[in-house]
Amino acid sequence: MNELRKDPILNRWVAILKDSKAPEHYINEYTENISPDSASDNECLLCPGNQHEAYTEIFTIKEDCESSNNHDWHTKVISMIKPVLQIEGELGRKGVGMYDKMNSIGANELIIESPYHNTQPEDLGISHMIKVISTYRHRISQLESDPRLRYTLIHKDYGKAAGEQYKHPHSHVIATPVIPKGIKEELDGAKAYYQYKERCIFCDIVNEELRTGARVIMETKNFVAFVPFAPKSPFEYWILPRRHNCAFQEISDEELEDFSFILMETIKKMGAALKNPPYNYVLHTAPNRIPRKNYWHTLGEDFHWHMEIMPQIAIKTGFEMDSEFYILTTKPEDAANYLKGA
Amino acid sequence: MNELRKDPILNRWVAILKDSKAPEHYINEYTENISPDSASDNECLLCPGNQHEAYTEIFTIKEDCESSNNHDWHTKVISMIKPVLQIEGELGRKGVGMYDKMNSIGANELIIESPYHNTQPEDLGISHMIKVISTYRHRISQLESDPRLRYTLIHKDYGKAAGEQYKHPHSHVIATPVIPKGIKEELDGAKAYYQYKERCIFCDIVNEELRTGARVIMETKNFVAFVPFAPKSPFEYWILPRRHNCAFQEISDEELEDFSFILMETIKKMGAALKNPPYNYVLHTAPNRIPRKNYWHTLGEDFHWHMEIMPQIAIKTGFEMDSEFYILTTKPEDAANYLKGA
């Protein structure tokens, strides 16, 4: 089994895979700029009728799907082909000398976003986009009931520089038995603000962004898309719901449609402005139900779910990677203008 | 002037450059895999006799240099060609709506590591390596006396994927008016351990690594090079001094020679094992003299300077970048074996 280890200084957990890759493995990885799987429809693991069907199917949206050429589903969730975390087993926390480790318990699922190899959800139109986002809601709702799991993170990696693993449209679900460090910092930062101001920092940010307007890309009835005041990479933007709610899975059907629309439209704008760049998006939601009750004495008043979208267009220096002091080569207000106008 | 802005949730400062780059600028950046300056000796900005001589020279090591063809220096420090931070001016902290910003005060210097365009310091031999490391000591010693500056960070970016800016051997000095978030977390983590154990966590790590030996790459009289228990990237390694000291600039001459040797030898081993990979190294030292007295009530007992060396050989996924939960595809013990044997 893979194992999880904790860095004793930063209290950051990492996963160590049981089968180590030798140095030779990495050499192509940093000398080539193409995706590992640039296969055609016929060879693609994730295409209908192909190899992925041998893996455990966890969830499928099929309603009103016109069957043709095996494309009889809209979205499908399977267990990850080489899972980093596995659902069976005990946490098994233990010490090793001065260090700490545990078993790699968790969930690691692959969301196949459509049966079509070459078409991203945003190009299939709003009704398909809604099915993708509904799939996200279903997975988070289901995984939060496992008391061993502390956090469920959904993310999409598009393009080689963003860590893409398959060319076929897909996103990932990773549920971890610890709250990952980067997420915990955001929760702690929001909690500190709440304790001082007695208001949600994200609600304040929505108000401030709408007041000045300089960084807003797009608004809908329920959502605002904007470039943050101090982002970590150029052209990064966030989508925040106007209604305060810590948990993404509590989104209403109307909000879900609206969220699908603003995400689809802004991804198209980003694609137009930056010529189809590699990007990541990550859904930031509250920790899972059971631990939330302990961790959050304010019961969700101090956090606000949102999505962060980060084009991976600029290589970071050693200074930035190590110190987290980022150098933004495009001003957030200018980035918002470019995206808004695209 | 550029400006510094603070992320209100994570309390992370970033620099925003005053001249924004348009979307077109980035497109070559992520589609090409070559360094921006792959110029020959004749065109290189940093070669003797070329354009860099128009910039302010801050420090030079010339002793016993045989002059030939203008190569009459060993190492040279100049002001950065497009500085992110500037030395003149007031900090000017102020609020903007709910956010915070300040002027981009600091130092941003370029260390030209040798006059030879195509030869890295580790290939010029130990006497040259010592001059490079002496240059690092000089710059940190000098910059720590400026009361506006809280931290001085020296780093090297080698290869395009590591953010390299020039092909000519060089490293960077960046002194900031705030302690960067990534550095502060390490200081805080080490302080928390000290408060609990009344021992330096890095001293404990040195002892633990020597006791087990499984992750040690190389030992000298004064230093140990090893792969950490839970690193953030495969084949990352650290060099720690055996003697407890928080400040790199207090290194003795004997230790400086020894450090130059172990750094040179391990970089060669990494180059052999991974076939000349892109990498970053970053010198982690205590915050600058004046603020240290306030920030560190334990007066340096709880921190221990060291260097972290990170080959950039694996692209990170959106999950890793966002959550800081890293997935290690080579076990630290195996990485140490590959490096040791190289």
XYZ file of C-alpha atoms in Angstrom:
684
model
C 0.000 0.000 0.000
C 1.092 3.587 -0.585
C 1.764 5.563 2.588
C 1.142 9.067 3.870
C 3.960 10.886 5.673
C 3.972 14.129 7.596
C 6.647 16.792 7.247
C 7.489 17.505 10.902
C 8.247 21.204 10.382
C 5.338 22.312 8.198
C 2.824 19.645 9.314
C 2.172 18.937 5.656
C 1.079 15.440 4.613
C 2.381 13.897 1.391
C 1.666 10.565 -0.306
C 4.558 8.225 -1.087
C 3.788 5.703 -3.826
C 4.894 2.148 -3.094
C 6.420 1.583 -6.547
C 9.257 4.088 -6.934
C 10.001 5.462 -10.355
C 13.670 5.349 -11.347
C 15.496 8.498 -12.546
C 15.110 7.459 -16.210
C 11.348 7.730 -15.883
C 11.461 11.490 -15.306
C 13.699 12.429 -18.172
C 11.006 12.433 -20.867
C 8.666 14.174 -18.481
C 10.699 17.403 -18.368
C 12.159 17.336 -21.860
C 8.881 16.816 -23.716
C 5.975 19.160 -23.773
C 3.185 16.818 -24.807
C 0.612 14.962 -22.789
C 1.374 11.363 -21.843
C -1.811 10.233 -23.554
C -2.305 11.993 -26.849
C -4.009 8.905 -28.227
C -6.829 8.984 -30.740
C -10.397 7.965 -29.920
C -9.640 4.353 -30.742
C -6.796 3.957 -28.288
C -8.004 6.261 -25.511
C -8.550 4.506 -22.195
C -11.513 6.730 -21.340
C -13.473 6.494 -24.607
C -16.708 4.459 -24.715
C -16.081 0.788 -25.386
C -12.445 0.996 -24.320
C -10.383 -0.141 -21.409
C -11.873 2.067 -18.680
C -14.925 -0.136 -18.616
C -12.872 -2.756 -16.816
C -12.616 -0.410 -13.803
C -15.251 -0.060 -11.061
C -18.059 2.221 -12.184
C -19.089 4.425 -9.265
C -21.698 6.738 -10.760
C -23.158 7.503 -14.197
C -25.541 10.108 -15.610
C -27.482 8.510 -18.444
C -30.901 10.239 -18.473
C -32.250 11.162 -21.914
C -29.056 10.111 -23.585
C -29.532 9.132 -27.205
C -27.570 5.948 -27.573
C -25.363 5.846 -30.632
C -22.034 4.115 -31.057
C -21.844 3.248 -27.316
C -22.050 6.944 -26.372
C -25.028 6.152 -24.135
C -23.985 8.195 -21.083
C -23.269 11.853 -20.291
C -20.783 11.608 -17.434
C -19.265 8.625 -15.687
C -17.222 8.242 -12.494
C -14.771 5.352 -12.172
C -12.164 4.418 -9.589
C -8.804 5.946 -10.496
C -6.693 3.642 -12.602
C -3.645 3.864 -10.340
C -5.194 5.172 -7.108
C -2.981 7.164 -4.755
C -5.494 6.608 -1.957
C -7.654 3.519 -1.397
C -11.034 3.206 0.247
C -10.496 -0.098 2.097
C -8.635 -0.287 5.389
C -7.813 1.402 8.653
C -5.998 4.728 9.028
C -3.162 3.096 10.992
C -1.458 6.262 12.243
C 1.950 5.544 13.757
C 5.346 6.994 14.596
C 8.625 6.088 12.843
C 11.471 7.446 14.958
C 10.690 11.157 15.269
C 8.381 11.113 12.223
C 4.706 10.270 11.605
C 2.975 8.211 8.975
C -0.352 6.537 8.168
C -1.985 4.331 5.558
C -3.096 5.959 2.325
C -6.823 5.713 3.018
C -9.137 7.878 0.971
C -10.923 8.053 -2.351
C -9.361 8.708 -5.724
C -11.888 8.805 -8.553
C -11.832 9.869 -12.175
C -14.787 11.797 -13.586
C -15.109 11.197 -17.322
C -16.800 14.434 -18.325
C -18.260 13.247 -21.617
C -18.039 10.290 -23.993
C -16.506 12.509 -26.689
C -12.719 12.430 -26.824
C -12.102 15.802 -28.408
C -14.829 17.992 -26.938
C -14.574 19.791 -23.624
C -17.786 20.192 -21.561
C -17.880 23.969 -22.143
C -18.134 23.282 -25.873
C -20.994 20.793 -25.451
C -23.258 23.548 -24.131
C -25.026 24.425 -20.906
C -27.101 21.254 -20.528
C -23.969 19.123 -20.575
C -22.079 21.489 -18.283
C -24.911 21.146 -15.735
C -24.458 17.351 -15.814
C -20.750 17.700 -15.071
C -21.369 20.026 -12.115
C -24.193 17.750 -10.870
C -21.683 14.904 -10.899
C -19.379 16.991 -8.678
C -22.239 17.617 -6.253
C -23.118 13.933 -6.115
C -19.568 12.816 -5.355
C -18.995 15.345 -2.564
C -22.399 14.539 -1.000
C -21.635 10.846 -0.996
C -18.038 10.971 0.217
C -18.708 13.331 3.127
C -20.551 10.558 4.972
C -17.381 8.461 5.458
C -16.097 9.350 8.948
C -12.495 8.491 8.040
C -12.386 11.183 5.345
C -11.772 14.788 6.307
C -11.854 16.563 2.958
C -13.074 16.008 -0.616
C -11.336 17.976 -3.336
C -12.480 18.123 -6.957
C -10.121 19.504 -9.544
C -9.534 19.596 -13.264
C -6.096 19.618 -14.932
C -6.226 20.707 -18.566
C -3.059 20.612 -20.687
C 0.345 19.105 -20.003
C 1.721 22.088 -18.038
C -1.254 21.772 -15.687
C -0.508 18.103 -14.947
C -3.104 16.621 -17.324
C -3.094 12.816 -17.291
C -5.452 11.987 -20.186
C -6.430 13.901 -23.298
C -10.065 12.828 -22.928
C -12.109 15.413 -20.934
C -11.945 14.489 -17.259
C -11.630 15.768 -13.728
C -10.513 14.220 -10.449
C -12.001 13.543 -7.024
C -9.563 13.102 -4.146
C -10.840 12.562 -0.601
C -8.155 12.585 2.086
C -8.039 11.387 5.720
C -6.410 14.714 6.723
C -7.225 18.290 5.706
C -4.494 19.166 3.187
C -2.189 21.990 4.309
C -3.168 24.454 1.580
C -6.869 24.023 2.393
C -6.329 24.244 6.145
C -4.537 27.570 5.720
C -7.509 29.000 3.873
C -9.924 27.711 6.552
C -7.702 29.101 9.323
C -7.309 32.468 7.572
C -11.074 32.785 7.102
C -11.648 31.764 10.733
C -9.203 34.398 12.028
C -11.028 37.100 10.048
C -14.393 35.890 11.340
C -13.182 35.976 14.926
C -11.997 39.567 14.473
C -14.806 40.982 12.319
C -17.718 38.594 12.988
C -18.275 38.471 9.231
C -17.360 35.995 6.496
C -14.278 37.256 4.633
C -15.583 35.890 1.337
C -18.886 37.783 1.720
C -16.807 40.924 2.361
C -14.681 40.196 -0.725
C -17.796 39.794 -2.914
C -19.072 43.164 -1.682
C -15.716 44.887 -2.124
C -15.242 43.505 -5.654
C -18.752 44.580 -6.685
C -18.207 48.030 -5.108
C -15.007 48.783 -7.043
C -15.782 46.654 -10.116
C -12.188 46.924 -11.357
C -11.477 43.202 -11.175
C -14.919 41.786 -12.043
C -15.051 39.641 -15.185
C -18.706 38.627 -15.153
C -21.788 38.664 -12.912
C -24.903 36.499 -12.895
C -27.910 36.418 -10.585
C -26.169 34.133 -8.088
C -22.431 34.393 -8.833
C -19.529 36.790 -9.373
C -16.350 35.944 -11.336
C -13.366 38.202 -10.610
C -9.577 38.347 -10.514
C -8.497 38.453 -6.846
C -6.631 41.481 -5.420
C -3.413 39.501 -4.807
C -3.518 36.248 -6.818
C -0.678 33.758 -7.114
C -0.548 33.599 -10.890
C -1.422 35.976 -13.740
C -4.998 35.697 -15.069
C -6.097 33.547 -12.100
C -9.778 34.143 -11.295
C -12.334 32.995 -8.751
C -16.075 32.337 -8.912
C -17.930 33.070 -5.653
C -21.643 32.548 -4.891
C -23.417 35.680 -3.604
C -25.315 33.576 -1.048
C -23.219 32.620 1.962
C -22.806 28.867 2.246
C -19.768 26.889 3.299
C -20.670 23.651 1.502
C -20.789 23.291 -2.283
C -23.066 20.238 -2.059
C -25.830 22.427 -0.571
C -26.079 24.400 -3.833
C -29.706 24.624 -5.089
C -30.676 23.393 -8.552
C -31.134 26.955 -9.756
C -27.717 27.941 -8.435
C -26.179 24.861 -9.990
C -27.471 25.884 -13.425
C -26.238 29.409 -12.928
C -22.814 28.211 -11.707
C -22.478 25.902 -14.731
C -23.237 28.872 -16.969
C -20.713 31.301 -15.448
C -18.007 28.623 -15.332
C -18.627 27.700 -18.973
C -18.646 31.314 -20.142
C -15.509 32.355 -18.253
C -13.564 29.277 -19.388
C -14.435 30.270 -22.958
C -13.271 33.827 -22.278
C -10.002 32.551 -20.798
C -9.542 30.254 -23.800
C -10.109 33.166 -26.193
C -7.833 35.633 -24.360
C -4.959 33.222 -23.781
C -5.385 30.962 -26.834
C -6.488 27.742 -25.150
C -4.017 27.765 -22.248
C -3.259 24.896 -19.857
C -5.229 25.481 -16.646
C -6.351 24.000 -13.360
C -9.545 24.602 -11.488
C -10.186 23.564 -7.912
C -13.445 23.529 -5.977
C -12.933 24.886 -2.454
C -15.606 23.649 -0.087
C -15.952 22.975 3.643
C -14.345 19.911 5.241
C -16.502 16.796 5.391
C -19.626 16.708 7.515
C -18.464 14.791 10.547
C -15.162 16.503 11.307
C -16.678 19.903 10.429
C -18.706 19.801 13.612
C -15.548 19.648 15.694
C -13.225 21.777 13.653
C -15.661 24.578 13.043
C -17.218 25.810 16.207
C -18.891 28.527 14.142
C -20.684 25.829 12.121
C -19.823 27.111 8.695
C -20.340 30.843 9.286
C -16.680 31.580 8.566
C -16.178 29.760 5.237
C -17.778 30.220 1.808
C -17.407 27.689 -0.979
C -15.954 28.921 -4.282
C -13.977 27.841 -7.315
C -10.444 28.995 -8.200
C -9.353 28.838 -11.853
C -5.627 29.140 -12.592
C -4.180 29.266 -16.104
C -0.656 27.786 -15.994
C 0.995 30.215 -18.349
C 4.063 31.483 -16.506
C 6.874 29.337 -15.115
C 7.524 30.084 -11.454
C 11.033 30.896 -10.213
C 12.755 29.120 -7.316
C 12.062 32.194 -5.194
C 8.322 32.001 -5.817
C 8.041 28.242 -5.360
C 9.915 28.277 -2.086
C 8.832 31.529 -0.460
C 5.259 31.757 -1.834
C 6.008 35.415 -2.546
C 4.660 35.495 -6.114
C 5.591 37.961 -8.845
C 2.603 38.950 -10.964
C 3.603 40.041 -14.441
C 0.063 41.185 -15.258
C -1.835 43.485 -12.900
C -5.103 41.896 -11.672
C -7.143 44.876 -12.979
C -5.575 44.507 -16.442
C -6.087 40.728 -16.438
C -9.776 41.274 -15.588
C -10.105 43.674 -18.515
C -8.520 41.256 -20.964
C -10.764 38.422 -19.765
C -13.917 40.526 -19.686
C -13.337 41.735 -23.239
C -12.515 38.312 -24.696
C 6.851 51.731 -9.005
C 5.822 48.111 -8.613
C 3.597 47.394 -5.620
C 3.246 44.710 -2.986
C -0.226 43.443 -2.121
C -1.421 41.174 0.635
C -3.876 38.327 0.139
C -6.356 38.952 2.984
C -7.136 35.279 3.610
C -3.676 33.709 3.579
C -1.697 36.827 4.616
C 0.600 36.164 1.680
C 2.360 39.111 0.037
C 2.814 39.207 -3.746
C 4.528 41.712 -6.041
C 2.545 43.312 -8.872
C 4.708 44.682 -11.690
C 3.704 48.116 -12.929
C 3.991 47.210 -16.626
C 1.440 44.495 -17.283
C 2.186 41.875 -19.874
C -0.594 41.259 -22.369
C -1.973 37.750 -22.999
C 0.134 37.365 -26.182
C 3.293 37.574 -24.097
C 2.580 34.327 -22.274
C 1.795 32.181 -25.245
C 5.409 31.409 -26.209
C 6.242 30.916 -22.582
C 4.097 27.793 -22.190
C 4.382 26.410 -25.683
C 8.180 26.491 -25.928
C 10.570 24.592 -23.761
C 13.735 26.642 -24.214
C 15.272 29.341 -22.077
C 14.492 32.951 -22.993
C 18.192 33.676 -23.392
C 19.949 30.865 -25.192
C 22.368 33.364 -26.701
C 26.001 32.621 -27.428
C 28.903 34.204 -25.529
C 28.912 37.159 -27.890
C 25.310 38.160 -27.323
C 24.914 37.165 -23.658
C 24.084 40.087 -21.396
C 26.091 38.628 -18.516
C 29.337 37.803 -20.364
C 32.470 39.948 -19.748
C 32.557 43.023 -21.955
C 28.827 42.890 -22.640
C 25.782 44.826 -21.656
C 25.644 43.962 -17.945
C 28.541 46.324 -17.345
C 26.131 49.215 -17.804
C 24.330 48.135 -14.590
C 25.387 49.094 -11.045
C 28.174 46.814 -9.853
C 27.555 45.991 -6.191
C 30.338 43.544 -5.352
C 33.109 41.676 -7.180
C 35.637 38.984 -6.261
C 38.800 39.571 -8.281
C 41.679 38.273 -6.122
C 44.340 36.279 -7.967
C 42.349 36.309 -11.149
C 44.472 35.906 -14.228
C 43.230 38.516 -16.609
C 42.655 37.289 -20.113
C 40.050 38.406 -22.609
C 38.277 40.598 -19.978
C 37.695 37.548 -17.757
C 39.390 39.377 -14.875
C 36.893 38.517 -12.119
C 35.562 35.387 -10.432
C 32.087 36.458 -9.326
C 30.228 39.714 -9.714
C 27.007 41.076 -8.209
C 24.950 43.623 -10.142
C 21.563 45.204 -9.588
C 18.851 43.151 -11.268
C 18.150 44.273 -14.802
C 14.405 44.650 -14.271
C 14.188 44.792 -10.463
C 10.964 43.619 -8.809
C 11.991 45.435 -5.606
C 13.930 48.688 -5.340
C 16.218 49.901 -2.594
C 15.208 53.595 -2.590
C 12.073 54.831 -0.851
C 9.738 54.402 2.074
C 7.664 51.308 2.802
C 4.396 53.277 2.491
C 2.032 50.673 3.912
C -1.614 51.584 3.344
C -5.142 50.229 3.016
C -7.175 50.089 -0.228
C -10.778 49.365 0.690
C -10.573 46.140 2.704
C -7.158 45.251 1.266
C -3.521 46.152 2.122
C -0.604 47.232 -0.007
C 2.864 48.802 0.230
C 5.696 50.000 -1.982
C 7.978 47.407 -3.484
C 10.994 48.252 -1.326
C 13.786 45.706 -1.123
C 16.852 44.467 -2.929
C 16.937 42.453 -6.118
C 20.446 41.539 -7.225
C 21.936 39.186 -9.787
C 25.018 37.152 -8.864
C 27.046 36.337 -11.966
C 28.700 33.151 -10.793
C 31.602 33.152 -13.239
C 32.750 34.976 -16.377
C 32.409 31.773 -18.423
C 29.137 31.436 -20.275
C 28.992 27.667 -20.571
C 30.540 26.460 -17.326
C 28.636 26.008 -14.082
C 30.503 26.711 -10.806
C 30.516 23.020 -9.822
C 32.493 22.291 -12.979
C 35.063 25.016 -12.271
C 36.200 23.178 -9.148
C 36.222 23.734 -5.418
C 38.195 27.000 -5.358
C 35.642 28.664 -7.607
C 32.692 27.152 -5.727
C 34.083 28.688 -2.521
C 34.070 32.122 -4.200
C 30.414 31.731 -5.154
C 29.425 30.734 -1.610
C 31.571 33.588 -0.175
C 29.624 35.953 -2.402
C 26.388 34.633 -0.880
C 27.773 35.237 2.645
C 28.829 38.772 1.750
C 25.432 39.755 0.343
C 23.425 38.401 3.292
C 25.818 40.062 5.796
C 25.478 43.396 4.056
C 21.723 43.383 3.470
C 20.793 42.340 7.011
C 21.829 45.773 8.301
C 19.007 47.575 6.458
C 16.204 47.941 9.040
C 13.494 48.063 6.354
C 14.370 44.566 5.126
C 13.041 41.548 6.995
C 14.472 38.680 4.974
C 17.216 37.968 2.427
C 16.726 34.970 0.184
C 19.377 33.588 -2.174
C 18.337 31.117 -4.819
C 19.476 29.579 -8.062
C 17.197 28.620 -10.960
C 18.848 26.247 -13.428
C 17.023 25.252 -16.609
C 13.833 26.589 -18.167
C 11.435 24.433 -16.086
C 13.043 25.888 -12.948
C 12.386 29.481 -14.070
C 15.913 30.202 -15.376
C 16.231 33.739 -16.789
C 19.724 33.644 -18.376
C 21.806 30.800 -19.730
C 24.979 32.272 -18.181
C 25.632 30.812 -14.669
C 23.918 33.027 -12.118
C 21.919 33.144 -8.927
C 19.578 35.695 -7.356
C 19.409 37.743 -4.166
C 15.986 38.986 -3.111
C 15.566 40.940 0.133
C 11.966 41.671 1.110
C 10.319 44.122 3.553
C 8.127 41.272 4.864
C 8.963 37.683 5.753
C 7.606 35.664 2.810
C 4.783 33.281 3.727
C 6.673 30.064 2.872
C 9.612 31.123 5.047
C 7.418 32.264 7.930
C 5.706 28.869 8.019
C 9.057 27.144 8.410
C 10.091 29.553 11.187
C 6.742 29.091 12.955
C 6.893 25.298 12.612
C 10.399 25.190 14.060
C 9.374 27.529 16.877
C 6.358 25.362 17.796
C 8.619 22.310 18.028
C 11.139 24.214 20.156
C 8.433 25.363 22.556
C 7.254 21.773 22.989
C 10.581 19.918 23.056
C 13.091 22.651 24.013
C 15.279 21.403 21.183
C 15.949 22.586 17.624
C 13.928 20.433 15.197
C 16.711 20.582 12.593
C 19.292 19.290 15.116
C 16.864 16.444 15.870
C 16.440 15.754 12.149
C 20.228 15.597 11.630
C 20.492 13.073 14.472
C 17.562 11.002 13.235
C 18.864 10.908 9.655
C 22.341 9.852 10.815
C 20.834 7.229 13.142
C 18.799 5.513 10.408
C 21.070 6.376 7.487
C 18.418 5.326 4.951
C 18.049 8.773 3.375
C 21.629 10.071 3.700
C 23.382 10.892 0.414
C 26.708 12.185 1.710
C 28.410 13.277 4.941
C 31.369 15.584 5.544
C 32.998 16.814 8.754
C 30.530 19.679 9.117
C 27.523 18.799 6.913
C 24.986 16.115 6.062
C 23.140 15.851 2.726
C 19.952 13.776 2.804
C 16.522 13.317 1.218
C 13.898 14.498 3.729
C 11.323 12.067 5.180
C 8.364 13.829 3.461
C 9.675 16.078 0.669
C 7.525 17.987 -1.786
C 9.133 16.701 -4.967
C 10.970 13.525 -5.987
C 14.776 13.636 -5.540
C 14.619 16.826 -3.447
C 17.450 16.916 -0.912
C 18.671 19.176 1.894
C 22.122 20.066 3.205
C 22.234 20.801 6.960
C 25.215 21.901 9.061
C 25.922 19.675 12.071
C 26.647 22.747 14.223
C 23.516 24.565 15.353
C 23.375 28.098 13.984
C 20.387 30.029 12.719
C 22.302 32.421 10.452
C 24.150 31.354 7.320
C 26.354 34.458 7.367
C 27.925 33.261 10.639
C 29.446 30.238 8.865
C 33.201 29.895 9.568
C 35.746 29.836 6.742
C 36.381 26.147 7.306
C 32.649 25.403 7.210
C 32.261 27.519 4.089
C 34.862 25.413 2.277
C 33.231 22.243 3.455
C 29.757 23.476 2.438
C 31.031 24.441 -1.028
C 32.443 20.937 -1.377
C 29.297 19.020 -0.378
C 27.088 21.284 -2.521
C 29.376 20.820 -5.531
C 29.592 17.060 -5.109
C 25.867 16.516 -4.597
C 24.928 18.739 -7.566
C 27.228 16.572 -9.669
C 25.557 13.438 -8.320
C 22.101 14.853 -9.081
C 23.279 15.802 -12.588
C 24.588 12.282 -13.165
C 21.519 10.480 -11.786
C 18.927 12.642 -13.529
C 20.896 13.634 -16.665
C 21.426 17.338 -15.994
C 17.901 18.159 -14.762
C 16.417 21.626 -14.247
C 16.659 22.471 -10.532
C 16.302 25.180 -7.920
C 18.226 25.633 -4.740
C 17.270 27.994 -1.948
C 19.284 29.059 1.081
C 17.112 29.073 4.212
C 18.530 31.351 6.879
C 17.206 33.415 9.799
C 15.332 36.678 9.207
C 17.463 39.817 9.135
C 19.252 40.988 12.254
C 17.009 43.775 13.464
C 13.585 42.157 13.223
C 15.021 38.850 14.444
C 15.418 40.320 17.931
C 11.675 40.935 18.129
C 10.351 37.990 16.229
C 12.514 35.390 17.878
C 12.370 35.545 21.608
C 14.536 32.454 21.696
C 17.295 34.357 19.880
C 17.965 31.827 17.182
C 17.814 28.659 19.309
C 14.840 27.376 17.351
C 16.057 27.762 13.745
C 18.968 26.201 11.876
C 20.137 27.441 8.477
C 20.239 24.952 5.599
C 19.948 24.617 1.852
C 17.116 22.893 -0.030
C 17.833 21.574 -3.530
C 14.834 20.671 -5.714
C 15.125 19.081 -9.162
C 12.091 20.162 -11.219
C 11.465 16.896 -12.971
C 7.789 16.142 -12.392
C 4.866 18.375 -13.344
C 2.561 18.970 -10.403
C -1.193 18.359 -10.675
C -3.843 20.956 -9.779
C -4.500 18.972 -6.606
C -0.882 19.252 -5.480
C -0.480 22.931 -6.385
C -3.621 23.933 -4.572
C -3.722 21.656 -1.557
C 0.044 21.258 -0.962
C -0.640 17.555 -0.525
C 2.160 16.272 -2.758
C 2.343 12.879 -4.453
C 5.853 11.445 -4.436
C 6.451 9.043 -7.300
C 9.852 8.006 -5.921
C 10.264 6.950 -2.286
C 12.753 9.195 -0.414
C 14.866 6.158 0.574
C 15.093 5.036 -3.068
C 15.903 8.576 -4.257
C 18.730 8.743 -1.692
C 20.124 5.454 -3.003
C 20.054 6.623 -6.621
C 21.771 9.903 -5.702
C 24.337 8.263 -3.419
C 25.317 5.777 -6.082
C 25.573 8.327 -8.920
